[in-house]
Short mmCIF file of C-alpha atoms in Angstrom, two decimals:
data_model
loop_
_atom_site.label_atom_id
_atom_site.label_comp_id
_atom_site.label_asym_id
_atom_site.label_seq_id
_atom_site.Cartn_x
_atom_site.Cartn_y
_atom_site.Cartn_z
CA UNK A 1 8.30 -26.13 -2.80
CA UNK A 2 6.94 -24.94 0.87
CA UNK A 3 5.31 -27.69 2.26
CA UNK A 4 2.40 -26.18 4.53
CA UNK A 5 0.75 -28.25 7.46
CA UNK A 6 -2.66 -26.84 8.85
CA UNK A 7 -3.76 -27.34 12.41
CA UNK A 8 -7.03 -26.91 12.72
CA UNK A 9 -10.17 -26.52 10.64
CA UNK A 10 -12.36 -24.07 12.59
CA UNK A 11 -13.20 -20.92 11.75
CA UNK A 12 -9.64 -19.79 11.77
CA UNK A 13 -8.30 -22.64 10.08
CA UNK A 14 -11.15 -22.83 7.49
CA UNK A 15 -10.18 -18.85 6.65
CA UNK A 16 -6.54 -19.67 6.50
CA UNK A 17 -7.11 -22.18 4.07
CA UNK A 18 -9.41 -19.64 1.80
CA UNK A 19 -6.14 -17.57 1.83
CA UNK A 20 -4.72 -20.48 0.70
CA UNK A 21 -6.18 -20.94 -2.30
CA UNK A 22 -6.55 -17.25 -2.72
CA UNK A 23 -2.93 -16.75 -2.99
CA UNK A 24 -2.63 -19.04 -5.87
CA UNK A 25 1.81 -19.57 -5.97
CA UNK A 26 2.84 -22.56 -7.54
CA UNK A 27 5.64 -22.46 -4.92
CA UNK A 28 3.98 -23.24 -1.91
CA UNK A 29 1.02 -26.31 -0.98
CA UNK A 30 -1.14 -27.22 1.53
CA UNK A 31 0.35 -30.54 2.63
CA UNK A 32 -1.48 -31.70 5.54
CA UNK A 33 -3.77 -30.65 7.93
CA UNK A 34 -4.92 -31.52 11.25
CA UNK A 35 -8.16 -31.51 12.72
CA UNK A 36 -10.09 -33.74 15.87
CA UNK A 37 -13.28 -33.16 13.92
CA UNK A 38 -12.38 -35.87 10.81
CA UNK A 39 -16.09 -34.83 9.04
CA UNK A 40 -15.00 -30.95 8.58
CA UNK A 41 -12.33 -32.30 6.28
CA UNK A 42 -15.34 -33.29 3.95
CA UNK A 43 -17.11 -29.59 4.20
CA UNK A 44 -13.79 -28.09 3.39
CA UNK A 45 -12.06 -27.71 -0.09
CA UNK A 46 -8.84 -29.54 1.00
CA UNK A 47 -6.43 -29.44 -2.10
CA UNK A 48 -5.99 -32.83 -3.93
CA UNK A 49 -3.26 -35.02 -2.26
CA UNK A 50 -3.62 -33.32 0.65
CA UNK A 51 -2.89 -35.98 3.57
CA UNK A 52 -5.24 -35.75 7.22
CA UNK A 53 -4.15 -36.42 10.51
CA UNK A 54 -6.22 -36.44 13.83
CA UNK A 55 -3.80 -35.73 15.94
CA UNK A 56 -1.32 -32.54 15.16
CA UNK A 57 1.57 -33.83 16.83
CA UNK A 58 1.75 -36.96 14.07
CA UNK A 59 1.65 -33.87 11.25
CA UNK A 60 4.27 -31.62 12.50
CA UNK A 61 6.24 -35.00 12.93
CA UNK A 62 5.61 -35.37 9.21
CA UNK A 63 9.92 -34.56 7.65
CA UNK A 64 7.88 -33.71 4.87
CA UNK A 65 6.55 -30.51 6.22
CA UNK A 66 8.48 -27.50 6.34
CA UNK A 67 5.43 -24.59 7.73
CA UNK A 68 2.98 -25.41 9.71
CA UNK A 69 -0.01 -22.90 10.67
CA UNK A 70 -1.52 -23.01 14.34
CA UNK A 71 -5.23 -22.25 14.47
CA UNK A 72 -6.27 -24.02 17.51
CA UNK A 73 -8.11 -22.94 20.62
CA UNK A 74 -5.98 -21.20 22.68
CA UNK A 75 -4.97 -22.97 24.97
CA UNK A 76 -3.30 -25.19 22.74
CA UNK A 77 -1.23 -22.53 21.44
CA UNK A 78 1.91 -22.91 23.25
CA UNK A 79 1.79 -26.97 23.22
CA UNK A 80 2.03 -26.55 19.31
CA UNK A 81 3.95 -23.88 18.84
CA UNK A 82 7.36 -25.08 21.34
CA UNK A 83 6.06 -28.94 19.48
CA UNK A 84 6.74 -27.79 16.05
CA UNK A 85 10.11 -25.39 16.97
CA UNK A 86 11.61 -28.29 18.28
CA UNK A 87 10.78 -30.41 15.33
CA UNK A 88 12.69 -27.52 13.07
CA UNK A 89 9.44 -26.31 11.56
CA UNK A 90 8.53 -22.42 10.90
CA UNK A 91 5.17 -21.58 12.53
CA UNK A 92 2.41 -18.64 11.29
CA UNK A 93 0.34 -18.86 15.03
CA UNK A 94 -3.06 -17.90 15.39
CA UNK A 95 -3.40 -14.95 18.11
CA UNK A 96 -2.83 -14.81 20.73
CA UNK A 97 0.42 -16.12 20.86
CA UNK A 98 -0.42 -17.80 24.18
CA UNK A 99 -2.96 -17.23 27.49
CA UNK A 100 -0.21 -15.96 29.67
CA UNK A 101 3.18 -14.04 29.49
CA UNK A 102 5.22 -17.35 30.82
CA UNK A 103 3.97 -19.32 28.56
CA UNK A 104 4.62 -16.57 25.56
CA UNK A 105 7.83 -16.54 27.04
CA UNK A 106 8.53 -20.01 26.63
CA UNK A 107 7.34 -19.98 23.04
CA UNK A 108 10.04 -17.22 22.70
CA UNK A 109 12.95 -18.89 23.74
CA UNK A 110 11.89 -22.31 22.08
CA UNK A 111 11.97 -20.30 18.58
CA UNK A 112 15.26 -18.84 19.76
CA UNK A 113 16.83 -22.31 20.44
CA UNK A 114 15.16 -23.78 17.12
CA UNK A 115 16.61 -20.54 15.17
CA UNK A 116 12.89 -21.14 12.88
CA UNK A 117 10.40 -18.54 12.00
CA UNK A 118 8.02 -17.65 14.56
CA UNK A 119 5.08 -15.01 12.73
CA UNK A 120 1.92 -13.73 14.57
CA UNK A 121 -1.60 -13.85 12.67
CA UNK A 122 -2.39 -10.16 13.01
CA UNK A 123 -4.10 -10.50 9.49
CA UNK A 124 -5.97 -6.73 10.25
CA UNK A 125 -2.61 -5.91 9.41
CA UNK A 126 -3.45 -7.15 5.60
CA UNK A 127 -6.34 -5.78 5.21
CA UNK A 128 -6.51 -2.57 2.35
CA UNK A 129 -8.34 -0.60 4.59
CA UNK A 130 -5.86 -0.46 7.18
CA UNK A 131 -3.00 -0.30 4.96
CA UNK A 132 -4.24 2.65 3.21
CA UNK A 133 -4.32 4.45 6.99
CA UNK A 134 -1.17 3.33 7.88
CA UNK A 135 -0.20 5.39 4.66
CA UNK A 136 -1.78 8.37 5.23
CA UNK A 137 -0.67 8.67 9.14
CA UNK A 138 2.93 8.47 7.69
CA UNK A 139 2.74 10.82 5.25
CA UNK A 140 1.43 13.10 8.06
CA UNK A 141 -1.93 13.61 6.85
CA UNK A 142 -3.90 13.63 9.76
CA UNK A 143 -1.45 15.81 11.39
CA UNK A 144 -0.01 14.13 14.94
CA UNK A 145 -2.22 11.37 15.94
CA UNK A 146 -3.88 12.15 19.63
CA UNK A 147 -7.16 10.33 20.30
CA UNK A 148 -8.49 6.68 18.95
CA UNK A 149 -12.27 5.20 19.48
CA UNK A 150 -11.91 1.62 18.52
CA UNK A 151 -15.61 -0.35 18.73
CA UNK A 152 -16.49 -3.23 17.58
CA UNK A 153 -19.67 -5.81 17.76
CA UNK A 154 -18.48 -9.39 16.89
CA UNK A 155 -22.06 -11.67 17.26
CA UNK A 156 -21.42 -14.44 19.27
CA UNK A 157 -23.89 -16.71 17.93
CA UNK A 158 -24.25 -20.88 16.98
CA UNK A 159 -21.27 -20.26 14.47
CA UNK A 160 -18.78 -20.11 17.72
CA UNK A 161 -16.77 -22.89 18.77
CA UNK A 162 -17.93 -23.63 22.57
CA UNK A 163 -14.19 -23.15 23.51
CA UNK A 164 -14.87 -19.79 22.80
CA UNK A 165 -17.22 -19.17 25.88
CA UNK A 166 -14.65 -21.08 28.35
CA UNK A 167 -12.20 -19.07 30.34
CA UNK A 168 -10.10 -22.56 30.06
CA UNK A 169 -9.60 -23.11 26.67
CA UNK A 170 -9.88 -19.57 25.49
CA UNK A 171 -7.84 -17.68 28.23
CA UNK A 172 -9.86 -15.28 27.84
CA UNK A 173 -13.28 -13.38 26.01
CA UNK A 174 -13.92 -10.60 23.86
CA UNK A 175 -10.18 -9.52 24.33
CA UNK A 176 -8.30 -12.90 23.62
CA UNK A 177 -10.87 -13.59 20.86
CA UNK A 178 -10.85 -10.26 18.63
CA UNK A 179 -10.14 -7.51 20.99
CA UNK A 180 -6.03 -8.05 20.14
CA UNK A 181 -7.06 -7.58 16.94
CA UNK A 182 -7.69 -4.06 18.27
CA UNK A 183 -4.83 -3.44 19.68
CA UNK A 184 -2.13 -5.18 17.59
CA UNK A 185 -3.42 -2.87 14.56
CA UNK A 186 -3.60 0.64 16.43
CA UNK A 187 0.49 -0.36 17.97
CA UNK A 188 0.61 -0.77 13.81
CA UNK A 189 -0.96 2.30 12.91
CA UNK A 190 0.27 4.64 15.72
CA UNK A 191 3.93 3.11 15.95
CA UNK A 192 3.79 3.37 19.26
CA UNK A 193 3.14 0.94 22.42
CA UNK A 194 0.76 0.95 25.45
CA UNK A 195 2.43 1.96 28.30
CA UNK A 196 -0.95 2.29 30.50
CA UNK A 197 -4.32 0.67 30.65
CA UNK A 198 -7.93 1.17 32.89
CA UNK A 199 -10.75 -1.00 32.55
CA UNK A 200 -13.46 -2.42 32.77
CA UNK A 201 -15.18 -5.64 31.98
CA UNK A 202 -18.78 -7.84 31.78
CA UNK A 203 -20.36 -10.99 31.47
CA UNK A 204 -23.81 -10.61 30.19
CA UNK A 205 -26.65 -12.94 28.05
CA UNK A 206 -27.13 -16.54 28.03
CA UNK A 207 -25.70 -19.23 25.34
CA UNK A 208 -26.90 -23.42 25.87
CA UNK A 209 -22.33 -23.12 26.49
CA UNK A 210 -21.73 -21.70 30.08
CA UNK A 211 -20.45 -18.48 29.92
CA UNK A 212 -17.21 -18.46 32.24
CA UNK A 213 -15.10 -15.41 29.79
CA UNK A 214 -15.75 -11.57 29.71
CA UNK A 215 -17.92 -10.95 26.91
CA UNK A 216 -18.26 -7.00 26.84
CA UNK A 217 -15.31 -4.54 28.13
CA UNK A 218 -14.41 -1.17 28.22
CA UNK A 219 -10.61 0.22 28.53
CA UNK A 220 -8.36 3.37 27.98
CA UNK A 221 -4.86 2.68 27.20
CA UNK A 222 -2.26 5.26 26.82
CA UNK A 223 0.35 5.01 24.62
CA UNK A 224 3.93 6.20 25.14
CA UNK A 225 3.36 9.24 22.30
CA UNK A 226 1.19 10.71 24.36
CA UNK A 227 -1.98 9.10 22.61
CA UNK A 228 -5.10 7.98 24.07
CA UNK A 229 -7.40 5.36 23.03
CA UNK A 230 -10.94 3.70 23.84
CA UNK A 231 -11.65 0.40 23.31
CA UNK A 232 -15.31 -0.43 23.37
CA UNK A 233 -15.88 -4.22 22.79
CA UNK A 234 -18.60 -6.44 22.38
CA UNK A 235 -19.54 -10.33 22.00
CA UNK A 236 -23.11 -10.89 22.66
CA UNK A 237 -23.79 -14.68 22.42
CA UNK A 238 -26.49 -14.45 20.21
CA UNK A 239 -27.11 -13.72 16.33
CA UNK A 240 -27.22 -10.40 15.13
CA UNK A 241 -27.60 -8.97 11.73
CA UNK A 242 -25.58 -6.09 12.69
CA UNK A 243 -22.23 -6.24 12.88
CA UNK A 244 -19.45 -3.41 12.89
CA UNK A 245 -15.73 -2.97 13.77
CA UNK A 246 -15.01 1.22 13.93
CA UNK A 247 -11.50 2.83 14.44
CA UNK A 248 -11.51 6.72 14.49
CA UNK A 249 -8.21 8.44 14.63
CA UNK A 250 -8.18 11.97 15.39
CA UNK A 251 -4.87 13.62 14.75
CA UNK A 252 -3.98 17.77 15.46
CA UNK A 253 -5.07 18.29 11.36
CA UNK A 254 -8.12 15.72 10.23
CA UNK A 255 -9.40 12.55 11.69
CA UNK A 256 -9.90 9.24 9.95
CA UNK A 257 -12.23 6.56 10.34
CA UNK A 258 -12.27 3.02 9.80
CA UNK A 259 -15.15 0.53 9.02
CA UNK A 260 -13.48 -2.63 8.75
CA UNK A 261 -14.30 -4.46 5.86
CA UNK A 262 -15.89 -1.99 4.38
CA UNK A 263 -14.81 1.74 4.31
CA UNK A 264 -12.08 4.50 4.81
CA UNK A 265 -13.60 7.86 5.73
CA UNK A 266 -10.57 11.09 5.63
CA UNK A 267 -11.86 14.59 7.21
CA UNK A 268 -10.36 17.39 7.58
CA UNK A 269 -10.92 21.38 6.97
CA UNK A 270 -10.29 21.45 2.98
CA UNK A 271 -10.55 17.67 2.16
CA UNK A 272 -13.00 14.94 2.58
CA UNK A 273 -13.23 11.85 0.88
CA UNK A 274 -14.60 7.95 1.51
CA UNK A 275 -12.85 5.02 -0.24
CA UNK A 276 -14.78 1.37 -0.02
CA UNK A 277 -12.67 -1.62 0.71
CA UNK A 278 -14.45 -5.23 0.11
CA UNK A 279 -13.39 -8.82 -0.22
CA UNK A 280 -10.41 -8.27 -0.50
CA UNK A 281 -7.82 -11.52 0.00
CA UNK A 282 -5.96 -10.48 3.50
CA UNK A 283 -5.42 -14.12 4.70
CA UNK A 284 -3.75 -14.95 1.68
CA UNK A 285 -1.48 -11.86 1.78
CA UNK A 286 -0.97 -12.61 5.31
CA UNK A 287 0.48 -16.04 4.24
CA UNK A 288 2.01 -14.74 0.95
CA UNK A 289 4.76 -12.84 3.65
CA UNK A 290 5.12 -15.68 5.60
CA UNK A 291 6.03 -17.99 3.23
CA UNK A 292 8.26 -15.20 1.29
CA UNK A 293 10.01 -14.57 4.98
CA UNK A 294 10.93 -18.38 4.61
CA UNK A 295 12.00 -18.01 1.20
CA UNK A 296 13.90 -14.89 2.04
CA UNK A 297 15.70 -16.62 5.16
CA UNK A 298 14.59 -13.25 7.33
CA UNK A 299 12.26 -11.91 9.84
CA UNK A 300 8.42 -11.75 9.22
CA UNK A 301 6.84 -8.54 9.10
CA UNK A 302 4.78 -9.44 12.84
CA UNK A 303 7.27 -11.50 15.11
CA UNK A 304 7.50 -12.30 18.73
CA UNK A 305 7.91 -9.60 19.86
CA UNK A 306 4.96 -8.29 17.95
CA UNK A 307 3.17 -10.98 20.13
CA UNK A 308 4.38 -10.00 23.42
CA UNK A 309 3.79 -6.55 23.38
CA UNK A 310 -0.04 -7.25 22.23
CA UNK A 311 -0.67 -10.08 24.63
CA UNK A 312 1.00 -7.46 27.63
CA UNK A 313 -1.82 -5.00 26.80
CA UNK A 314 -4.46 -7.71 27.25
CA UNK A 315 -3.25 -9.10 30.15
CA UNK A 316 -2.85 -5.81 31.79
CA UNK A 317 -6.47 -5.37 31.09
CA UNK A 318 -7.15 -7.76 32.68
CA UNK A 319 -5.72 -7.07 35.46
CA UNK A 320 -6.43 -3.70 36.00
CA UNK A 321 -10.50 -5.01 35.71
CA UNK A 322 -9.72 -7.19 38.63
CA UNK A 323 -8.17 -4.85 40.43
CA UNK A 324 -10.01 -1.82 40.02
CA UNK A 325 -7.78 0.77 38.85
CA UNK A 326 -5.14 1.46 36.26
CA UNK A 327 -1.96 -0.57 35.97
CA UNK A 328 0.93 -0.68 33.77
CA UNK A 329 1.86 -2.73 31.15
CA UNK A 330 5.40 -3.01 32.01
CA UNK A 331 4.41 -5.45 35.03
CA UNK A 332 2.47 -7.52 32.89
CA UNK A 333 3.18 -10.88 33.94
#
């Protein structure tokens, strides 16, 4: 039996624990969980048993706990993550895998020392739609991949955390928050990494939380195949009915496109066809691999390095938004 601790019972928390019960293996429980808000463990559907701590330093202390899953704000990340290597435990972490490259770094080497697993929550990298394109692109149906529009409108409403909305504890906005997303799927789906970014970012609206992150952005990376992508990205801190999360891939024989969460759209001169993709249980086949990478004694499918690379990109656009031109993301840092 895996023994599973939880940190965390926000929105990321609450979804990994959906996955939880989603995945449904006798092998594997939800042992603990963590959370500073005691009263969410009373919205929640904690499993029987299941033992709550306050403070997640007491539950990766716990010898009973083998796993534990970080979904805190941010800038806990690398507290939690270095806490529970050096207590021996494996970790699934919440993106992104820190707010700056030194401290990823020093989440790297503590998982080296500790010689535990160390997997990244990319969980786009679960979902059907996107595994059905990452199919197709290596069978070669699109041709050679050579231009990407990723957009996306996340609402940014009362459902938020207030961490969200401060530069402190988030380390970021739209990027840190769902924009990695973005890019830790299309290094997935193009095999390739971002070698160059531009862009361009915003702080726009109001929200009773002072807005102190970047809450719309625009960038072009370039990847080393020769691909180039837009990112178009989008966290208005208000409620919206409307919602969307578009990737269109346009290779040198058709073009797909993406609606997250919903469709699969595959163009090209003699064939055209649209495939619809809902509810299905990506958290809990996101935790299904790490707990069989445990089991299996070997590398998750996304790993630190995974992590790294996607956090680089970020940072770079960051940077090249403060300094006004385009940078690379080999002197990310």
């Amino acid at each position: 039996m895996i023994r599973l601790g939880l940190l965390g019972l926000g929105i990321a928390g609450q979804r990994h624990l959906k996955g939880f019960h989603e995945l449904n293996r006798r092998d594997v429980q939800i042992y603990a969980v963590a959370s500073s808000h005691v009263e969410r463990t009373d919205e929640v559907a904690l499993p029987p048993g299941t033992k709550v701590y306050t403070d997640y330093r007491e539950l990766i202390r716990d010898a009973a706990i083998d796993a534990v899953i970080v979904a805190l704000p941010h800038a806990l990340h690398k507290d939690a993550a270095i806490y529970a290597a050096r207590h021996g435990k494996h970790v699934l972490l919440e993106k992104p895998m820190a707010t700056t490259m030194a401290d990823a770094e020093r989440i790297a080497a503590a998982f080296e020392e500790s010689g535990t697993k160390l997997m990244l929550a990319y969980v786009h990298r679960f979902r059907e739609e996107i595994i059905v394109a990452k199919r197709m692109m290596v069978a070669g149906e699109l041709g050679a991949p050579a231009s990407v529009l990723d957009r996306f409108c996340v609402p940014g409403g009362e459902d938020l955390p207030e961490w969200v909305w401060n530069q402190e504890l988030s380390g970021g906005g739209v990027m840190m928050y769902s924009g990695l997303h973005s890019v830790d799927r299309l290094r997935w789906l193009l095999d390739s990494e971002v070698v160059e970014v531009y862009a361009r970012v915003q702080t726009y609206g109001s929200h009773p939380q002072a807005i102190t992150i970047e809450n719309g952005l625009a960038a072009m990376l370039t990847f080393e195949n020769g691909v180039i992508s837009t990112l178009v990205e989008n966290l208005p801190p208000y409620e919206l009915q409307y919602r969307y999360w578009d990737t269109e891939i346009f290779g040198t024989t058709g073009m797909l496109h993406i609606r997250t969460d919903d469709y699969l759209e595959f163009t090209s001169p003699d064939v055209n066809f649209k495939q619809t993709f809902q509810g299905y249980n990506h958290y809990a086949r996101q935790i299904n691999e790490f707990v069989n990478a445990i089991r299996e004694d070997r590398a998750p499918a996304i790993g630190v390095q995974d992590g790294m690379r996607s956090l680089a990109v970020a940072v770079s656009i960051y940077r090249s938004a403060y300094v006004g031109r385009s940078v690379l993301v080999s002197q990310a840092g």
